[in-house]
Structures are given as structure tokens and as C-alpha cells.
Amino acid sequence: MEDNLKRLNKFIAETGFCSRREADKLIEEGRVTINGVVPEMGTKVSPYDEVRVDGKLIVEKHEKMIYLAFNKPVGIECTTNLEVRNNIVDYINYPKRIFPIGRLDKASEGLIFMTNDGDIVNKILRARNNHEKEYTVTVNKPITDRFIQRMGNGVPILDTVTKKCKVEQISKYTFKIILTQGLNRQIRRMAEYLGYEVTALKRIRIINISLDVPVGRYRDLTDAEIKELNQLIEPSSKTEEASLPKVESPNKTSGRRTTFISKHDPRFRKRGDN
């Protein structure tokens, strides 16, 4: 029986209803029930339990998961809120419910993953500080060697100093940068600190997937790409999860004691890509 148990947030994510992070919020807000009872964080469920969100029955899916590489145009908002004008979900108009992994600013364009697999969302967001994301960036004045050097060595923004990164000049006004962290509007803030304004920003790679579709178009990730992606994110996501502080909580449905990640942990803080 123990082998069939899943953490509630993982169970909800695997249905494609939302990501694990969003599921944690639903559980915390008391909007989830198991067999009619509001559970605590960290509760585990079996295939025989009845899980509902806002009274709606959640059924575990067994269909093939969707993984898309989308070239987001400038002006599209990376949100699943359909009330927001020019939201990414309406723009793609995919026949099944999907959501973005991470985000790109409205003023930025380029590669973003779309999926209905809440489990991989959770893994990538946990692993985001250990894997590369590559961008091409255009600024408003000529790039100098000093600018390239300072961008690469780290810039003080958002009460921290950015990690060292790879920066390479492409032309008089354009450079390439590879980040291994995802601070909010990081590249724009870094450039601004050095007296530059970003006029165009495009993400051209996430981990092992490179941008290869026209603006506004998407493609399915291949089975080989998905396999490699999972292999790359699995070790770091597990390591990061193991290092997070745990809080013990009684399991209401079974009497067992389980652990869950505290809501005060940095994993629950708002994150943002460039």
C-alpha cells in the first residue's frame, strides 16, 4: 500500500491540473479535500482516495504528457490568467490545457517551455539555479570590453551579487550571455546598473533545448530531448529538495507523520526570468 501513496501536491500536478508549486498554494488555502476532509501540507494519498479542488473531482491522468518549445513574441504575457490581455495560453490556443514553465518578461521574446506535466515544472524550477539559459541581448549604446568583463564577473542587484557567467560580444550593440540563475529581470537590471538599457532580449536556449522555431510558433519536444532533459534536471532537483528545511506534520488521513517543505522556504518565493 505504501508504494501506491503519493504526496498530495505531486498527485495534483500529475493530473495536469497545475504545477506542484500551485498545488501547494491550493492546499495551504484549504481549497483541496481528500475524501471530504481538508488535509495538511505533506499529506499522502492513494489511488483510492477522492481528491477534489474547489469541490471538483481530480482524476489522475494516464495519457501522454505534452511538452512544447514555444518562441514567445514580444507583448505576450506568461500567465495562465485568461483575464489578462495577450496571455500566453490564449495566444497559443492549444487544444488541451497547458501552462508555461517559468516566464519571460512581456518585453522579451524567445524560448519557453509549455506543458501539462506539473511534475516536470516543479523539477525545472527547483533545478533552475544549476542549469544554463542562454540569451542574445541588444543594448542602447556601444558595448565595451569593461562592460563585458563586469557583466561576467557579477553585478550587485536585488540585495545580492549575480553569479559569474559567460558573456560574449557579438556586435557593436549586441552580446550573448549564459546564466545559471533566474533573478527577476536579471539581465535588464545588470545592464541598467552598468549604465545601459536593454532594447531587445531573446532567450535562445534552456538547458539542452535550443530555439529553432519562428516567432509565435511552437513544436513538440522529441522523446530524446525529453529523456535528456529529465536526466539533466533529476540529480540537481533531488539535491536541492534534500537540502531544503523540513517541518514535521501529522497526517490526518492515515495517522502517520510526514514531512513537508515550509512555506517560508525560498522555494516559495516569487521568481522571475528575464
mmCIF file of C-alpha atoms in Angstrom:
data_model
loop_
_atom_site.group_PDB
_atom_site.id
_atom_site.type_symbol
_atom_site.label_atom_id
_atom_site.label_comp_id
_atom_site.label_asym_id
_atom_site.label_seq_id
_atom_site.Cartn_x
_atom_site.Cartn_y
_atom_site.Cartn_z
ATOM 1 C CA MET A 1 0.000 0.000 0.000
ATOM 2 C CA GLU A 2 2.839 2.363 0.912
ATOM 3 C CA ASP A 3 4.233 2.095 -2.634
ATOM 4 C CA ASN A 4 0.963 3.427 -4.050
ATOM 5 C CA LEU A 5 0.981 6.546 -1.889
ATOM 6 C CA LYS A 6 1.887 9.925 -3.404
ATOM 7 C CA ARG A 7 2.313 13.328 -1.856
ATOM 8 C CA LEU A 8 -0.839 15.298 -2.472
ATOM 9 C CA ASN A 9 0.875 18.103 -4.400
ATOM 10 C CA LYS A 10 2.561 15.565 -6.705
ATOM 11 C CA PHE A 11 -0.756 13.761 -7.269
ATOM 12 C CA ILE A 12 -2.491 17.017 -8.273
ATOM 13 C CA ALA A 13 0.419 18.040 -10.528
ATOM 14 C CA GLU A 14 0.407 14.699 -12.330
ATOM 15 C CA THR A 15 -3.224 15.178 -13.282
ATOM 16 C CA GLY A 16 -2.151 18.235 -15.287
ATOM 17 C CA PHE A 17 -4.364 20.469 -13.149
ATOM 18 C CA CYS A 18 -1.460 22.723 -12.123
ATOM 19 C CA SER A 19 2.179 22.653 -11.029
ATOM 20 C CA ARG A 20 3.265 21.313 -7.653
ATOM 21 C CA ARG A 21 4.009 24.841 -6.506
ATOM 22 C CA GLU A 22 0.471 25.956 -7.387
ATOM 23 C CA ALA A 23 -0.908 22.799 -5.751
ATOM 24 C CA ASP A 24 0.898 23.714 -2.523
ATOM 25 C CA LYS A 25 -0.874 27.059 -2.568
ATOM 26 C CA LEU A 26 -4.264 25.428 -3.140
ATOM 27 C CA ILE A 27 -3.656 23.050 -0.229
ATOM 28 C CA GLU A 28 -2.488 25.876 2.007
ATOM 29 C CA GLU A 29 -5.627 27.883 1.180
ATOM 30 C CA GLY A 30 -7.820 24.931 2.191
ATOM 31 C CA ARG A 31 -9.264 24.522 -1.299
ATOM 32 C CA VAL A 32 -8.319 20.828 -1.554
ATOM 33 C CA THR A 33 -10.140 17.934 0.125
ATOM 34 C CA ILE A 34 -9.349 14.232 0.451
ATOM 35 C CA ASN A 35 -12.435 12.108 0.991
ATOM 36 C CA GLY A 36 -14.243 15.252 2.105
ATOM 37 C CA VAL A 37 -11.572 16.294 4.632
ATOM 38 C CA VAL A 38 -9.275 19.316 4.296
ATOM 39 C CA PRO A 39 -5.710 17.899 4.572
ATOM 40 C CA GLU A 40 -2.493 19.374 5.853
ATOM 41 C CA MET A 41 0.597 20.007 3.778
ATOM 42 C CA GLY A 42 2.607 16.831 3.277
ATOM 43 C CA THR A 43 -0.383 14.507 3.284
ATOM 44 C CA LYS A 44 -0.122 11.441 1.049
ATOM 45 C CA VAL A 45 -2.938 9.926 -0.983
ATOM 46 C CA SER A 46 -3.623 6.542 -2.556
ATOM 47 C CA PRO A 47 -5.308 5.785 -5.906
ATOM 48 C CA TYR A 48 -8.471 5.008 -3.936
ATOM 49 C CA ASP A 49 -8.755 8.435 -2.300
ATOM 50 C CA GLU A 50 -11.179 11.024 -3.677
ATOM 51 C CA VAL A 51 -9.302 14.296 -4.236
ATOM 52 C CA ARG A 52 -11.219 17.481 -5.036
ATOM 53 C CA VAL A 53 -10.182 21.086 -5.716
ATOM 54 C CA ASP A 54 -12.890 23.656 -5.008
ATOM 55 C CA GLY A 55 -15.307 20.734 -4.943
ATOM 56 C CA LYS A 56 -14.266 19.478 -8.378
ATOM 57 C CA LEU A 57 -13.078 15.865 -8.583
ATOM 58 C CA ILE A 58 -9.462 15.498 -9.715
ATOM 59 C CA VAL A 59 -8.806 12.357 -11.745
ATOM 60 C CA GLU A 60 -5.279 11.080 -12.281
ATOM 61 C CA LYS A 61 -4.373 11.064 -15.962
ATOM 62 C CA HIS A 62 -2.516 8.335 -17.786
ATOM 63 C CA GLU A 63 -2.351 9.992 -21.191
ATOM 64 C CA LYS A 64 0.897 11.112 -22.797
ATOM 65 C CA MET A 65 2.201 14.370 -21.380
ATOM 66 C CA ILE A 66 2.625 17.458 -23.592
ATOM 67 C CA TYR A 67 5.990 19.229 -23.881
ATOM 68 C CA LEU A 68 6.263 22.191 -26.258
ATOM 69 C CA ALA A 69 9.116 24.521 -27.194
ATOM 70 C CA PHE A 70 7.439 27.880 -27.927
ATOM 71 C CA ASN A 71 9.025 31.013 -29.387
ATOM 72 C CA LYS A 72 7.217 33.714 -27.405
ATOM 73 C CA PRO A 73 6.742 37.030 -29.195
ATOM 74 C CA VAL A 74 7.236 40.401 -27.544
ATOM 75 C CA GLY A 75 3.987 41.599 -25.945
ATOM 76 C CA ILE A 76 2.729 38.204 -24.756
ATOM 77 C CA GLU A 77 2.271 37.738 -21.001
ATOM 78 C CA CYS A 78 3.477 34.459 -19.461
ATOM 79 C CA THR A 79 0.396 33.886 -17.339
ATOM 80 C CA THR A 80 -2.393 31.308 -17.195
ATOM 81 C CA ASN A 81 -4.828 34.007 -16.084
ATOM 82 C CA LEU A 82 -7.160 34.204 -19.071
ATOM 83 C CA GLU A 83 -8.447 37.597 -17.911
ATOM 84 C CA VAL A 84 -5.035 39.114 -18.709
ATOM 85 C CA ARG A 85 -4.922 40.532 -22.213
ATOM 86 C CA ASN A 86 -2.473 38.800 -24.596
ATOM 87 C CA ASN A 87 -1.886 35.897 -22.192
ATOM 88 C CA ILE A 88 0.273 33.036 -23.453
ATOM 89 C CA VAL A 89 -2.442 30.362 -23.148
ATOM 90 C CA ASP A 90 -4.914 32.164 -25.390
ATOM 91 C CA TYR A 91 -2.164 33.106 -27.834
ATOM 92 C CA ILE A 92 -1.074 29.503 -28.397
ATOM 93 C CA ASN A 93 -4.690 28.268 -28.302
ATOM 94 C CA TYR A 94 -3.582 24.660 -27.774
ATOM 95 C CA PRO A 95 -6.452 22.133 -27.773
ATOM 96 C CA LYS A 96 -5.509 20.846 -24.297
ATOM 97 C CA ARG A 97 -4.795 22.682 -21.060
ATOM 98 C CA ILE A 98 -1.099 23.634 -20.839
ATOM 99 C CA PHE A 99 0.906 26.145 -18.842
ATOM 100 C CA PRO A 100 4.388 27.734 -19.056
ATOM 101 C CA ILE A 101 7.461 26.590 -17.148
ATOM 102 C CA GLY A 102 8.866 29.772 -15.659
ATOM 103 C CA ARG A 103 8.365 33.003 -17.526
ATOM 104 C CA LEU A 104 9.735 35.583 -19.931
ATOM 105 C CA ASP A 105 9.028 39.283 -19.492
ATOM 106 C CA LYS A 106 6.369 40.787 -21.708
ATOM 107 C CA ALA A 107 9.051 42.884 -23.424
ATOM 108 C CA SER A 108 11.265 39.828 -24.066
ATOM 109 C CA GLU A 109 10.968 37.090 -26.668
ATOM 110 C CA GLY A 110 12.287 33.615 -27.239
ATOM 111 C CA LEU A 111 12.195 30.096 -25.903
ATOM 112 C CA ILE A 112 9.788 28.993 -23.193
ATOM 113 C CA PHE A 113 8.502 25.516 -22.404
ATOM 114 C CA MET A 114 4.769 24.786 -22.288
ATOM 115 C CA THR A 115 3.410 21.590 -20.726
ATOM 116 C CA ASN A 116 0.608 19.880 -18.853
ATOM 117 C CA ASP A 117 3.102 17.974 -16.680
ATOM 118 C CA GLY A 118 3.148 19.720 -13.316
ATOM 119 C CA ASP A 119 5.830 17.349 -12.071
ATOM 120 C CA ILE A 120 8.473 18.486 -14.573
ATOM 121 C CA VAL A 121 7.588 22.124 -13.855
ATOM 122 C CA ASN A 122 8.499 21.529 -10.239
ATOM 123 C CA LYS A 123 11.786 19.802 -11.137
ATOM 124 C CA ILE A 124 12.918 22.515 -13.546
ATOM 125 C CA LEU A 125 12.041 25.369 -11.203
ATOM 126 C CA ARG A 126 13.998 23.663 -8.412
ATOM 127 C CA ALA A 127 16.920 22.992 -10.734
ATOM 128 C CA ARG A 128 16.929 26.404 -12.405
ATOM 129 C CA ASN A 129 19.934 27.630 -10.415
ATOM 130 C CA ASN A 130 22.099 24.777 -11.693
ATOM 131 C CA HIS A 131 21.455 24.819 -15.430
ATOM 132 C CA GLU A 132 22.146 27.170 -18.290
ATOM 133 C CA LYS A 133 19.808 29.573 -20.042
ATOM 134 C CA GLU A 134 21.264 31.445 -22.996
ATOM 135 C CA TYR A 135 20.202 34.869 -24.297
ATOM 136 C CA THR A 136 21.102 37.357 -27.006
ATOM 137 C CA VAL A 137 20.794 40.944 -25.811
ATOM 138 C CA THR A 138 20.844 44.294 -27.630
ATOM 139 C CA VAL A 139 21.604 47.488 -25.727
ATOM 140 C CA ASN A 140 21.268 51.191 -26.470
ATOM 141 C CA LYS A 141 24.947 52.156 -26.761
ATOM 142 C CA PRO A 142 28.243 50.612 -27.873
ATOM 143 C CA ILE A 143 29.460 47.689 -25.800
ATOM 144 C CA THR A 144 32.907 47.986 -24.224
ATOM 145 C CA ASP A 145 35.355 45.361 -23.006
ATOM 146 C CA ARG A 146 34.802 46.673 -19.472
ATOM 147 C CA PHE A 147 31.052 46.140 -19.794
ATOM 148 C CA ILE A 148 31.568 42.516 -20.903
ATOM 149 C CA GLN A 149 34.032 41.900 -18.068
ATOM 150 C CA ARG A 150 31.807 43.386 -15.370
ATOM 151 C CA MET A 151 28.687 41.575 -16.586
ATOM 152 C CA GLY A 152 30.596 38.293 -16.475
ATOM 153 C CA ASN A 153 32.127 38.800 -13.035
ATOM 154 C CA GLY A 154 28.853 39.622 -11.253
ATOM 155 C CA VAL A 155 26.764 42.736 -10.682
ATOM 156 C CA PRO A 156 25.108 43.904 -7.432
ATOM 157 C CA ILE A 157 21.323 43.814 -7.892
ATOM 158 C CA LEU A 158 18.349 42.880 -5.696
ATOM 159 C CA ASP A 159 20.445 42.840 -2.500
ATOM 160 C CA THR A 160 22.858 40.252 -3.881
ATOM 161 C CA VAL A 161 25.660 39.895 -6.428
ATOM 162 C CA THR A 162 24.889 37.887 -9.541
ATOM 163 C CA LYS A 163 26.817 34.680 -10.138
ATOM 164 C CA LYS A 164 29.732 34.741 -12.541
ATOM 165 C CA CYS A 165 28.519 33.954 -16.049
ATOM 166 C CA LYS A 166 29.664 33.637 -19.644
ATOM 167 C CA VAL A 167 29.343 36.849 -21.680
ATOM 168 C CA GLU A 168 30.478 37.311 -25.274
ATOM 169 C CA GLN A 169 30.194 40.352 -27.555
ATOM 170 C CA ILE A 170 28.522 39.608 -30.897
ATOM 171 C CA SER A 171 28.400 43.065 -32.472
ATOM 172 C CA LYS A 172 28.680 46.732 -31.565
ATOM 173 C CA TYR A 173 25.380 46.702 -29.656
ATOM 174 C CA THR A 174 24.680 43.002 -29.087
ATOM 175 C CA PHE A 175 26.090 40.386 -26.734
ATOM 176 C CA LYS A 176 25.373 36.808 -25.719
ATOM 177 C CA ILE A 177 25.017 35.804 -22.066
ATOM 178 C CA ILE A 178 24.592 32.392 -20.394
ATOM 179 C CA LEU A 179 23.015 32.466 -16.930
ATOM 180 C CA THR A 180 22.763 29.742 -14.309
ATOM 181 C CA GLN A 181 20.355 31.634 -12.070
ATOM 182 C CA GLY A 182 16.974 33.272 -12.546
ATOM 183 C CA LEU A 183 16.663 36.533 -10.656
ATOM 184 C CA ASN A 184 13.754 38.778 -11.584
ATOM 185 C CA ARG A 185 14.555 40.784 -14.737
ATOM 186 C CA GLN A 186 18.179 39.880 -14.103
ATOM 187 C CA ILE A 187 19.808 40.847 -17.405
ATOM 188 C CA ARG A 188 17.925 44.134 -17.634
ATOM 189 C CA ARG A 189 18.864 45.040 -14.059
ATOM 190 C CA MET A 190 22.514 44.066 -14.617
ATOM 191 C CA ALA A 191 22.772 46.221 -17.739
ATOM 192 C CA GLU A 192 20.985 49.116 -16.037
ATOM 193 C CA TYR A 193 23.446 49.035 -13.137
ATOM 194 C CA LEU A 194 26.265 49.488 -15.659
ATOM 195 C CA GLY A 195 24.525 52.403 -17.372
ATOM 196 C CA TYR A 196 22.987 50.534 -20.320
ATOM 197 C CA GLU A 197 19.398 49.989 -21.390
ATOM 198 C CA VAL A 198 18.281 46.708 -22.927
ATOM 199 C CA THR A 199 16.392 47.350 -26.163
ATOM 200 C CA ALA A 200 15.883 43.711 -27.189
ATOM 201 C CA LEU A 201 16.241 40.414 -25.352
ATOM 202 C CA LYS A 202 15.786 36.912 -26.740
ATOM 203 C CA ARG A 203 16.196 33.586 -24.943
ATOM 204 C CA ILE A 204 17.739 31.114 -27.380
ATOM 205 C CA ARG A 205 18.387 28.061 -25.176
ATOM 206 C CA ILE A 206 17.126 26.378 -21.997
ATOM 207 C CA ILE A 207 19.413 23.600 -20.731
ATOM 208 C CA ASN A 208 19.636 21.188 -23.723
ATOM 209 C CA ILE A 209 16.875 22.700 -25.886
ATOM 210 C CA SER A 210 17.751 25.421 -28.415
ATOM 211 C CA LEU A 211 15.327 27.795 -30.093
ATOM 212 C CA ASP A 212 14.630 26.558 -33.629
ATOM 213 C CA VAL A 213 11.095 27.709 -34.482
ATOM 214 C CA PRO A 214 9.872 31.069 -35.861
ATOM 215 C CA VAL A 215 8.434 33.730 -33.567
ATOM 216 C CA GLY A 216 4.923 32.808 -32.451
ATOM 217 C CA ARG A 217 5.302 29.121 -33.386
ATOM 218 C CA TYR A 218 5.891 26.007 -31.307
ATOM 219 C CA ARG A 219 6.974 22.403 -31.721
ATOM 220 C CA ASP A 220 6.789 19.227 -29.650
ATOM 221 C CA LEU A 221 9.947 18.216 -27.859
ATOM 222 C CA THR A 222 11.239 14.899 -29.154
ATOM 223 C CA ASP A 223 11.339 11.821 -26.934
ATOM 224 C CA ALA A 224 15.146 12.019 -26.991
ATOM 225 C CA GLU A 225 15.102 15.671 -25.872
ATOM 226 C CA ILE A 226 12.660 14.913 -23.053
ATOM 227 C CA LYS A 227 14.755 11.965 -21.887
ATOM 228 C CA GLU A 228 17.950 14.048 -21.878
ATOM 229 C CA LEU A 229 16.188 16.951 -20.141
ATOM 230 C CA ASN A 230 14.935 14.671 -17.364
ATOM 231 C CA GLN A 231 18.386 13.163 -16.949
ATOM 232 C CA LEU A 232 19.924 16.625 -16.603
ATOM 233 C CA ILE A 233 17.407 18.069 -14.130
ATOM 234 C CA GLU A 234 16.808 14.999 -11.952
ATOM 235 C CA PRO A 235 20.097 14.972 -9.964
ATOM 236 C CA SER A 236 20.101 18.690 -9.149
ATOM 237 C CA SER A 237 16.382 18.855 -8.341
ATOM 238 C CA LYS A 238 16.763 15.958 -5.892
ATOM 239 C CA THR A 239 19.847 17.537 -4.311
ATOM 240 C CA GLU A 240 18.105 20.873 -3.869
ATOM 241 C CA GLU A 241 14.965 19.258 -2.434
ATOM 242 C CA ALA A 242 17.045 17.258 0.054
ATOM 243 C CA SER A 243 18.765 20.436 1.243
ATOM 244 C CA LEU A 244 15.502 22.274 1.958
ATOM 245 C CA PRO A 245 14.402 22.581 5.615
ATOM 246 C CA LYS A 246 11.652 20.132 6.538
ATOM 247 C CA VAL A 247 8.796 20.528 9.021
ATOM 248 C CA GLU A 248 7.037 17.581 10.586
ATOM 249 C CA SER A 249 3.272 17.437 10.446
ATOM 250 C CA PRO A 250 0.736 14.775 11.422
ATOM 251 C CA ASN A 251 -1.057 13.103 8.520
ATOM 252 C CA LYS A 252 -4.775 13.480 9.110
ATOM 253 C CA THR A 253 -5.879 10.708 6.815
ATOM 254 C CA SER A 254 -3.582 7.941 7.997
ATOM 255 C CA GLY A 255 -2.209 8.882 11.403
ATOM 256 C CA ARG A 256 1.353 8.712 10.033
ATOM 257 C CA ARG A 257 3.750 11.609 10.404
ATOM 258 C CA THR A 258 5.078 13.103 7.195
ATOM 259 C CA THR A 259 7.380 15.997 6.319
ATOM 260 C CA PHE A 260 6.727 18.962 4.089
ATOM 261 C CA ILE A 261 8.681 21.935 2.865
ATOM 262 C CA SER A 262 7.950 25.053 4.885
ATOM 263 C CA LYS A 263 6.134 27.851 3.099
ATOM 264 C CA HIS A 264 8.820 30.190 4.407
ATOM 265 C CA ASP A 265 11.489 28.400 2.414
ATOM 266 C CA PRO A 266 12.953 30.322 -0.590
ATOM 267 C CA ARG A 267 11.373 27.790 -2.954
ATOM 268 C CA PHE A 268 8.053 29.513 -2.331
ATOM 269 C CA ARG A 269 9.302 32.998 -3.153
ATOM 270 C CA LYS A 270 8.255 34.626 -6.367
ATOM 271 C CA ARG A 271 10.765 34.005 -9.125
ATOM 272 C CA GLY A 272 11.185 35.581 -12.497
ATOM 273 C CA ASP A 273 13.127 35.035 -15.674
ATOM 274 C CA ASN A 274 14.360 37.732 -17.999
#
